[in-house]
XYZ file of N, CA and C in Angstrom:
600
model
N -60.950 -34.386 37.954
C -59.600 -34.677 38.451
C -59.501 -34.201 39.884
N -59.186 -35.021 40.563
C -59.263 -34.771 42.368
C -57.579 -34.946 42.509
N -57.676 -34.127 43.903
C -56.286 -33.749 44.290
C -56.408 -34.274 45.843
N -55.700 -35.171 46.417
C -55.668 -35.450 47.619
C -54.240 -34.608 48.598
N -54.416 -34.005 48.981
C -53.173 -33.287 50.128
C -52.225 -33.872 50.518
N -50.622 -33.956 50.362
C -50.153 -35.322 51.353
C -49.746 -34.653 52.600
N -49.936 -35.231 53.661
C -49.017 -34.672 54.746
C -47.690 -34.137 54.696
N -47.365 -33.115 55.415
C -45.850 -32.806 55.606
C -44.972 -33.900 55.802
N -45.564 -34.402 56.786
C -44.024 -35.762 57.160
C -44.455 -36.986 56.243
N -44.502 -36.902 55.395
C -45.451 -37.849 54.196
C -44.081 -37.708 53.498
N -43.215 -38.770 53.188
C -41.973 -38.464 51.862
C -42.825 -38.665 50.801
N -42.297 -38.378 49.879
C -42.749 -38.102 48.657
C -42.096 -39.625 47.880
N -42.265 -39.788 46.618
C -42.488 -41.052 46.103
C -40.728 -41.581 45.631
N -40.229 -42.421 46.023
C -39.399 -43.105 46.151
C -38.256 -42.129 46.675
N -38.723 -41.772 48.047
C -38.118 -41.347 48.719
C -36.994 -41.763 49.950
N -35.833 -40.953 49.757
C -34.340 -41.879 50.846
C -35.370 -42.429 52.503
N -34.683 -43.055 52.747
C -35.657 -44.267 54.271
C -34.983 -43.123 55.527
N -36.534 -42.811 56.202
C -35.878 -41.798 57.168
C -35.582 -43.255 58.591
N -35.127 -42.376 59.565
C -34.313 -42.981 60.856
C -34.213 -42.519 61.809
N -34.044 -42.505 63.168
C -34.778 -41.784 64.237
C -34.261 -40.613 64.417
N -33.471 -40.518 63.995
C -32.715 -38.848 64.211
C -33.670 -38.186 62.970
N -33.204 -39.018 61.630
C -34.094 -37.666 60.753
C -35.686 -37.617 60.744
N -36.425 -38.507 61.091
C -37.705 -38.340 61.217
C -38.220 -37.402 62.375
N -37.827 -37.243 63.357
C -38.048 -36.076 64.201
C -37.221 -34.816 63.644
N -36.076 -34.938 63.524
C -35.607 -33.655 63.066
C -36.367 -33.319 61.984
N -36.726 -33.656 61.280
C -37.718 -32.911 59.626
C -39.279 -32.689 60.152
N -39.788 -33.379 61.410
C -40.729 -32.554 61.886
C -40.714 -31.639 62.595
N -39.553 -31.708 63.073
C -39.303 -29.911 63.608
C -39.313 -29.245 63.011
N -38.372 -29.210 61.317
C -38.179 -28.491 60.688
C -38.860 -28.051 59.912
N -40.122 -28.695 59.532
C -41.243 -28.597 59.389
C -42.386 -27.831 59.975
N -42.401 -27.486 60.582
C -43.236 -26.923 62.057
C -42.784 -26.128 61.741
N -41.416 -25.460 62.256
C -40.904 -24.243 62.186
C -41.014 -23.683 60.727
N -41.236 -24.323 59.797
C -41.433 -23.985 58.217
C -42.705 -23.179 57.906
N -43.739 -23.928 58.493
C -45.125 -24.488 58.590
C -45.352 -22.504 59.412
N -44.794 -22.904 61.043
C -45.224 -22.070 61.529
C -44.690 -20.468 60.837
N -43.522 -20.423 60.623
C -42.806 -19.075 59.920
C -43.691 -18.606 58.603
N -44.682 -19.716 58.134
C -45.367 -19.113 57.046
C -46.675 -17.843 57.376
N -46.624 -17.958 58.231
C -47.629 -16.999 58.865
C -46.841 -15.485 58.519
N -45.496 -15.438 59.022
C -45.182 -14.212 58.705
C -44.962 -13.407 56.836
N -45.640 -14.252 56.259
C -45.874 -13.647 54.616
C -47.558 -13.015 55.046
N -48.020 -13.740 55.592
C -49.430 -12.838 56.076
C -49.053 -11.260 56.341
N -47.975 -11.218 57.401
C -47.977 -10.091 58.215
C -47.008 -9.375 56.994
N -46.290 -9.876 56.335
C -45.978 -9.194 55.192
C -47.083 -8.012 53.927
N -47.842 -8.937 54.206
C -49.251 -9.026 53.131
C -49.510 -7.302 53.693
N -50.265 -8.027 55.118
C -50.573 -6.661 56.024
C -50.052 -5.415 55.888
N -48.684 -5.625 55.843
C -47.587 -4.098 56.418
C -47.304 -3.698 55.016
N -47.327 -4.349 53.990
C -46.797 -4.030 52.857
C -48.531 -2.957 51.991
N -50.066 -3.617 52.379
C -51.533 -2.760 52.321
C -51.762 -1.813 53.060
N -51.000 -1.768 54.194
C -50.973 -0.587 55.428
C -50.242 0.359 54.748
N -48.865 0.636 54.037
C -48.203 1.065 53.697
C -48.434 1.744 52.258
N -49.268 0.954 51.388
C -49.886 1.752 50.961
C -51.598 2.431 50.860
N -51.849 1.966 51.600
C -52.860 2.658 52.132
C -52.343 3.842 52.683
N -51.476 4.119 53.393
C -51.099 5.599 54.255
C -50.164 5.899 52.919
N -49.455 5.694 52.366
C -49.226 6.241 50.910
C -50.093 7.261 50.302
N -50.673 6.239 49.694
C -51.959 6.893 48.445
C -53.011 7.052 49.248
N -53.610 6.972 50.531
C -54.916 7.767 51.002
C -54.657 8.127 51.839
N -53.728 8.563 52.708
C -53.076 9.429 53.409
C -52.221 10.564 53.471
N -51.444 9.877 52.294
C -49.936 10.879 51.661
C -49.335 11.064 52.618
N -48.855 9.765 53.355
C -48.000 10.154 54.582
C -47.207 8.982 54.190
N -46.313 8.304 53.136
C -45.396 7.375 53.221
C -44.864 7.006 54.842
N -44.307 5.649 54.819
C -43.992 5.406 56.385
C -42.052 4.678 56.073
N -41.354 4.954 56.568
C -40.017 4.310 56.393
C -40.085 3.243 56.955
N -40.975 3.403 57.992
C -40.825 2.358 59.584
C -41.581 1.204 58.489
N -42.693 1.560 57.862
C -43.413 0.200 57.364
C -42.611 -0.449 56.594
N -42.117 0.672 55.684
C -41.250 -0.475 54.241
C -40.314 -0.710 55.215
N -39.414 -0.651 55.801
C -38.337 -1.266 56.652
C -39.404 -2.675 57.209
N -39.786 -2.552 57.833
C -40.820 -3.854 58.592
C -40.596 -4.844 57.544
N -41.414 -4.310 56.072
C -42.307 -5.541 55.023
C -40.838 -5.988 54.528
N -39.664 -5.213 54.553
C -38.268 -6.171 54.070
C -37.627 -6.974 54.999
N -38.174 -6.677 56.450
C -37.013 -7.303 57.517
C -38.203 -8.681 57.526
N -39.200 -8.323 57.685
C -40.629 -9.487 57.497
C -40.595 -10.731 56.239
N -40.347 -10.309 55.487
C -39.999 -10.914 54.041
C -38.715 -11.768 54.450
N -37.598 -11.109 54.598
C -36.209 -11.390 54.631
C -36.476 -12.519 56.027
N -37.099 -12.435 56.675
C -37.142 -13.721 57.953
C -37.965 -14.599 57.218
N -38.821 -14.181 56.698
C -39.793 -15.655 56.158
C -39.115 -16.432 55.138
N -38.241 -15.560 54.534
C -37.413 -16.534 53.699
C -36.538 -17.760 54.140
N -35.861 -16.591 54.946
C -34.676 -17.595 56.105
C -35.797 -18.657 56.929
N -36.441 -18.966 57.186
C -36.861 -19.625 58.185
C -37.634 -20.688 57.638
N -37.813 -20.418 55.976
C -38.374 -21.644 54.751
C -37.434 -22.012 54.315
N -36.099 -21.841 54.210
C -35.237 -22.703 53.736
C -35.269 -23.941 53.716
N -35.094 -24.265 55.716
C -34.817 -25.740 55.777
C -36.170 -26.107 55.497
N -37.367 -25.840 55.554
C -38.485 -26.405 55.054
C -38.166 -27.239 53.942
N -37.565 -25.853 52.828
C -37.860 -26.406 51.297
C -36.582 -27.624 51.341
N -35.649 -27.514 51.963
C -34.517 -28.686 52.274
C -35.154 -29.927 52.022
N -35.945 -29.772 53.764
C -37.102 -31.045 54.096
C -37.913 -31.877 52.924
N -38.892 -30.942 52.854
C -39.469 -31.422 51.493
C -39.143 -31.598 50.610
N -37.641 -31.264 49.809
C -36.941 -31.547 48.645
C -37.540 -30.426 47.651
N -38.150 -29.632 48.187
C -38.634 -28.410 47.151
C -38.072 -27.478 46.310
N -36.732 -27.518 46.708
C -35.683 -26.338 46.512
C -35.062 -26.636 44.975
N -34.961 -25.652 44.298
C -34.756 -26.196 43.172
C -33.178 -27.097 42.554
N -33.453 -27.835 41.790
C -32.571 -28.526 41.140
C -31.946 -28.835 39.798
N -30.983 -28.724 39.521
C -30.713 -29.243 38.330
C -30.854 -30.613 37.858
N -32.143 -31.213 37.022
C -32.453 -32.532 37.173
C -32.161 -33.162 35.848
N -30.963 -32.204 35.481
C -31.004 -33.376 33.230
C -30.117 -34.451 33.951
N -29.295 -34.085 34.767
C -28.682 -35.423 35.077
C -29.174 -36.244 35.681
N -29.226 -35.622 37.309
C -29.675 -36.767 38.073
C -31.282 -38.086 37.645
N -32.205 -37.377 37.058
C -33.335 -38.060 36.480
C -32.734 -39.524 36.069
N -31.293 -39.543 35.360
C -30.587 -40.814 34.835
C -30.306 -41.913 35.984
N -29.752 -40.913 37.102
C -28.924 -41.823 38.424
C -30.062 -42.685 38.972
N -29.927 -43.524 39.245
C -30.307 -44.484 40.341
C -30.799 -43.796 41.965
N -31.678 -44.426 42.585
C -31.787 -43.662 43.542
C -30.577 -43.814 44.606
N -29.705 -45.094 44.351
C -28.549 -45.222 44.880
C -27.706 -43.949 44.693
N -27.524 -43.883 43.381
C -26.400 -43.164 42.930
C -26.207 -41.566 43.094
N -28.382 -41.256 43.204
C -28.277 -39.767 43.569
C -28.181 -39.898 45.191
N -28.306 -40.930 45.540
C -27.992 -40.683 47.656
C -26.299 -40.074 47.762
N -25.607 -41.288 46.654
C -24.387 -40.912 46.983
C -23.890 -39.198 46.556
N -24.169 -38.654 45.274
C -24.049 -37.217 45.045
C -24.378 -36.613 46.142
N -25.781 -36.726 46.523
C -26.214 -35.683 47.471
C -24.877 -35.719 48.900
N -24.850 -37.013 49.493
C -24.136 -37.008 50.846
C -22.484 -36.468 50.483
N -22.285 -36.663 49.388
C -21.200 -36.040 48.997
C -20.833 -34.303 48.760
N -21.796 -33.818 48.384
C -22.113 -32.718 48.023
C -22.772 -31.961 49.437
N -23.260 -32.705 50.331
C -23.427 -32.335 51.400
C -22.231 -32.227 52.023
N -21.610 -32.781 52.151
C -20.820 -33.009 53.166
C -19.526 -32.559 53.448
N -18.722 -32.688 51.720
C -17.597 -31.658 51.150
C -18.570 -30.429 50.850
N -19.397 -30.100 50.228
C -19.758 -28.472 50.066
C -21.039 -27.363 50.733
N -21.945 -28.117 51.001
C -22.816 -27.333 51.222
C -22.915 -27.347 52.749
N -22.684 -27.806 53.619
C -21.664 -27.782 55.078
C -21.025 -26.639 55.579
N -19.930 -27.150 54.877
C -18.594 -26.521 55.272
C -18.940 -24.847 55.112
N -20.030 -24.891 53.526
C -20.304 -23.388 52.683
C -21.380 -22.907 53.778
N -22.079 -23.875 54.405
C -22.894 -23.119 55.699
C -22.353 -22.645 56.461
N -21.347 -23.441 57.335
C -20.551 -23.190 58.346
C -19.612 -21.869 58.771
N -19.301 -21.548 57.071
C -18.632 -20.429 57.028
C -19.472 -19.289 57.176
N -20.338 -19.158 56.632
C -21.847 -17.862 56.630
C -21.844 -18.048 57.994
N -22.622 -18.975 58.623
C -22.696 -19.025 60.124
C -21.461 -18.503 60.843
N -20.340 -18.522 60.589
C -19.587 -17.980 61.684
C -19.266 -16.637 61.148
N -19.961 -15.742 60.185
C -19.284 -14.701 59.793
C -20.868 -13.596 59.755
N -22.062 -14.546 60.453
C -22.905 -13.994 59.946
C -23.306 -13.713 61.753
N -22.637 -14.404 62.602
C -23.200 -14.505 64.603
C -21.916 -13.275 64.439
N -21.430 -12.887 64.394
C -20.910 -11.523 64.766
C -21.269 -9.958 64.391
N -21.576 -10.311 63.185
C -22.418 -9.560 62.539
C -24.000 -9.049 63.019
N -24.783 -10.142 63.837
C -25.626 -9.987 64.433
C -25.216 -9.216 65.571
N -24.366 -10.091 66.189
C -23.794 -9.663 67.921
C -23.422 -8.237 67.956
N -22.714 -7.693 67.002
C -22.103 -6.171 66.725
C -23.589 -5.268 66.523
N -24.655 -5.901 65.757
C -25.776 -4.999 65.878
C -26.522 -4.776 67.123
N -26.198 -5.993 67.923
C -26.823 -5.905 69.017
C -26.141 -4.665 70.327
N -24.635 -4.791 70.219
C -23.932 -4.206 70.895
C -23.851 -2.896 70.971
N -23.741 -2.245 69.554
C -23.967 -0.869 69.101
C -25.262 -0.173 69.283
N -26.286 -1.265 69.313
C -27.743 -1.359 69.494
C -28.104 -0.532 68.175
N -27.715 -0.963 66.860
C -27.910 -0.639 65.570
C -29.188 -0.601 65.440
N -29.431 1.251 64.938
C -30.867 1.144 63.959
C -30.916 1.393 62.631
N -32.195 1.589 62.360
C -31.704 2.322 60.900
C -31.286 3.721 60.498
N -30.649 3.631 59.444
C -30.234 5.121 58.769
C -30.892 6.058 59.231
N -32.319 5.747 58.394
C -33.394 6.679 58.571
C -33.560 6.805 59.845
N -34.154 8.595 60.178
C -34.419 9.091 61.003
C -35.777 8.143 61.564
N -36.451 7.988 60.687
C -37.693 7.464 60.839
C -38.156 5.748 61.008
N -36.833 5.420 60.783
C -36.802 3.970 60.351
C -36.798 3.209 62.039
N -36.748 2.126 61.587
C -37.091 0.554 62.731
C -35.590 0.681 63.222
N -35.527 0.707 65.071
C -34.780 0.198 65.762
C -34.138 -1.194 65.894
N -33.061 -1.510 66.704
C -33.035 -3.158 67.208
C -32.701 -3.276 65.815
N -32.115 -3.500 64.892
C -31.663 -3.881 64.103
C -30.973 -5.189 64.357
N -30.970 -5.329 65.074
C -29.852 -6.892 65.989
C -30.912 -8.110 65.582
N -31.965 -7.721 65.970
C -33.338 -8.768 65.868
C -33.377 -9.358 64.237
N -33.567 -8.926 63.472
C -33.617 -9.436 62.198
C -32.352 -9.730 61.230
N -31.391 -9.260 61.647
C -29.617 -9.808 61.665
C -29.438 -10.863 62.371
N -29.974 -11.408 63.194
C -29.968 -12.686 64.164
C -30.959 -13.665 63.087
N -31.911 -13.393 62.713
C -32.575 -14.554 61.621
C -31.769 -15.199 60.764
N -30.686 -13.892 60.370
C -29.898 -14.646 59.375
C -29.040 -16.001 59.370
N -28.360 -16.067 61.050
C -27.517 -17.325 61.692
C -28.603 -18.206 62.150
N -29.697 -17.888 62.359
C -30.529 -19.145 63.056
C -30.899 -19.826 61.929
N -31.404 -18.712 60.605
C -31.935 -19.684 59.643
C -31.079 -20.365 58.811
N -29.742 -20.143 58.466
C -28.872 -21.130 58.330
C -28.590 -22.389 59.536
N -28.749 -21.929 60.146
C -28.768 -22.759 61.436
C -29.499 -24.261 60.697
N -30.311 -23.456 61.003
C -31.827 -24.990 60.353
C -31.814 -25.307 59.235
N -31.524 -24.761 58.078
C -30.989 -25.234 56.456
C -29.533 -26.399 57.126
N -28.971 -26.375 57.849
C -27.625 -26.938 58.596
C -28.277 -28.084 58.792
N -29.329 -28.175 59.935
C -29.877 -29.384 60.501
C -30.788 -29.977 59.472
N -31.176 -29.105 58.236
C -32.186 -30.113 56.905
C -31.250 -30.909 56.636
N -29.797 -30.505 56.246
C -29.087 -30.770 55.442
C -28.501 -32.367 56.072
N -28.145 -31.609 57.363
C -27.549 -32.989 57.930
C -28.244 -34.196 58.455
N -30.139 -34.085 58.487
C -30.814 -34.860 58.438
C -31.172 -35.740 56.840
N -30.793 -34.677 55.857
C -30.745 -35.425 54.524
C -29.542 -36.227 54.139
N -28.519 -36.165 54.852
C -27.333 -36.798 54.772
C -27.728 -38.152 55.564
N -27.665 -38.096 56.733
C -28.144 -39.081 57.361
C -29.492 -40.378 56.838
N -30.264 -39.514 56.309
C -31.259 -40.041 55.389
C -30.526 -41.088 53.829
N -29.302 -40.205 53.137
C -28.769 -41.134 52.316
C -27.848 -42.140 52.701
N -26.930 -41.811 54.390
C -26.197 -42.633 54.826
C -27.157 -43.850 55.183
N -28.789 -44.067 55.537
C -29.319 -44.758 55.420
C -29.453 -45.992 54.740
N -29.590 -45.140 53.573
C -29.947 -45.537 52.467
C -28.539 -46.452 51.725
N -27.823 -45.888 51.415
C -26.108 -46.525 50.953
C -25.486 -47.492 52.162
N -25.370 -47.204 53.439
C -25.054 -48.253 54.540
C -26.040 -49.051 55.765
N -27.621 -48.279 55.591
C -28.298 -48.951 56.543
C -27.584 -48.580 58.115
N -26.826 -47.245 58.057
C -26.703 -46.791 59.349
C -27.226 -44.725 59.188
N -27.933 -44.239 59.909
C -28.555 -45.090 61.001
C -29.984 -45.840 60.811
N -30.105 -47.127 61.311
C -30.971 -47.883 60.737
C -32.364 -47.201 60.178
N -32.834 -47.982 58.893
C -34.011 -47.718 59.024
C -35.320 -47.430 59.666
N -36.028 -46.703 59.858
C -37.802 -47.087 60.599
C -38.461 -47.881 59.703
N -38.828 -48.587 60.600
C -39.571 -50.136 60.591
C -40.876 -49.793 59.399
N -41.122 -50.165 58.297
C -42.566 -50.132 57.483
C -43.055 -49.016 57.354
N -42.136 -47.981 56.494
C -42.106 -46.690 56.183
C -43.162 -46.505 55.338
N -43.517 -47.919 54.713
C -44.489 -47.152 53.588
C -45.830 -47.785 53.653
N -46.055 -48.645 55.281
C -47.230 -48.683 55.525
C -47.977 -47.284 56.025
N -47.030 -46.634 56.808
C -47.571 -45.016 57.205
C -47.783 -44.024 55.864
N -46.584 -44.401 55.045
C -47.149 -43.416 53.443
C -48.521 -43.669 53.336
N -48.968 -44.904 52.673
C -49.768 -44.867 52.086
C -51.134 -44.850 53.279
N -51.428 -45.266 54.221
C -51.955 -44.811 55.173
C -52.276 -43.168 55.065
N -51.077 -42.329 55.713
C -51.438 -40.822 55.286
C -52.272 -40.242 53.802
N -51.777 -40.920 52.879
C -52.050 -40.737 51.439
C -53.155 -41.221 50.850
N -53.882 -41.709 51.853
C -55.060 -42.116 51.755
C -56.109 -41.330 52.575
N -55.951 -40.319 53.054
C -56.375 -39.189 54.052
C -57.097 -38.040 53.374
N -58.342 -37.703 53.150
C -58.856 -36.792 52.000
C -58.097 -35.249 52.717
């Protein structure tokens, strides 16, 4: 049994028709997905460093475990809109499996648009002050021993909603596609699928 890879910008199988706004926007968002995965590496790292100077040192570090949570806590934020992109994120599927691919475009742009929006929008404006105030105070940690700049990894939190914002509203656009043919389709979407998908 062989497994062929699909590309990132590869939709997946009867997937909404992307359009020039969302086909570049989901390779950005992608990239930035793609590239932010690196920092579970440096997670990996700080979290074996940490105990290594633990248990063969006996010198616990605050500064490290502070790092491997603020490290963690950005790689999350910054895979969101990834998992957006790719449709990875989990779902409740006893229903939709029934709908039509019409019928789940319309849920989603709906559900985008009255809730998961507006429910961003609000985090985002309650979450850039919250950053800005760490920055101002020049917030560190508790600990004596702990990580400075606290502003820096409080700022991940508004950017990476930020980009879950722009998955979202490129997946909207993707079903407004799809239900009105605005904004238009790209031309022979699934001569490039299967093209890519044919790529060992």
């Amino acid at each position: 049994m062989s497994f062929k890879p699909v590309s990132p910008d590869a939709p997946a199988p009867d997937a909404l028709p992307y359009n020039r706004i969302s086909r570049p926007l989901d390779r950005l968002l992608v990239a930035i997905g793609q590239a932010s995965a690196w920092l579970w590496l440096a997670v990996l790292l700080v979290v074996l460093a940490n105990v290594f100077s633990r248990f063969a040192l006996s010198r616990g570090s605050i500064a490290l475990e502070e790092l491997s949570w603020h490290l963690f806590g950005a790689a999350l934020m910054l895979a969101l809109a990834y998992a957006v992109v790719r449709d990875d994120h989990v779902r409740v599927d006893v229903l939709s499996e029934r709908f039509s691919l019409r019928g789940r475009a319309w849920i989603e742009l709906v559900a985008i648009v009255l809730l998961a929006l507006p429910v961003i929008a609000l985090m985002i404006d309650a979450l850039i002050p919250y950053a800005y105030k760490a920055y101002l105070y020049n917030e560190r940690s508790q600990a004596p021993s702990g990580l400075p700049h606290r502003f820096i990894f409080k700022s991940v939190l508004p950017i990476g909603l930020a980009l879950v914002a722009l998955a979202l509203l490129s997946r909207a656009l993707r079903c407004s596609t799809l239900l009105f043919n605005f904004p238009r389709a790209l031309t022979a979407p699934s001569d490039e699928r299967d093209r890519t998908r044919s790529q060992p």
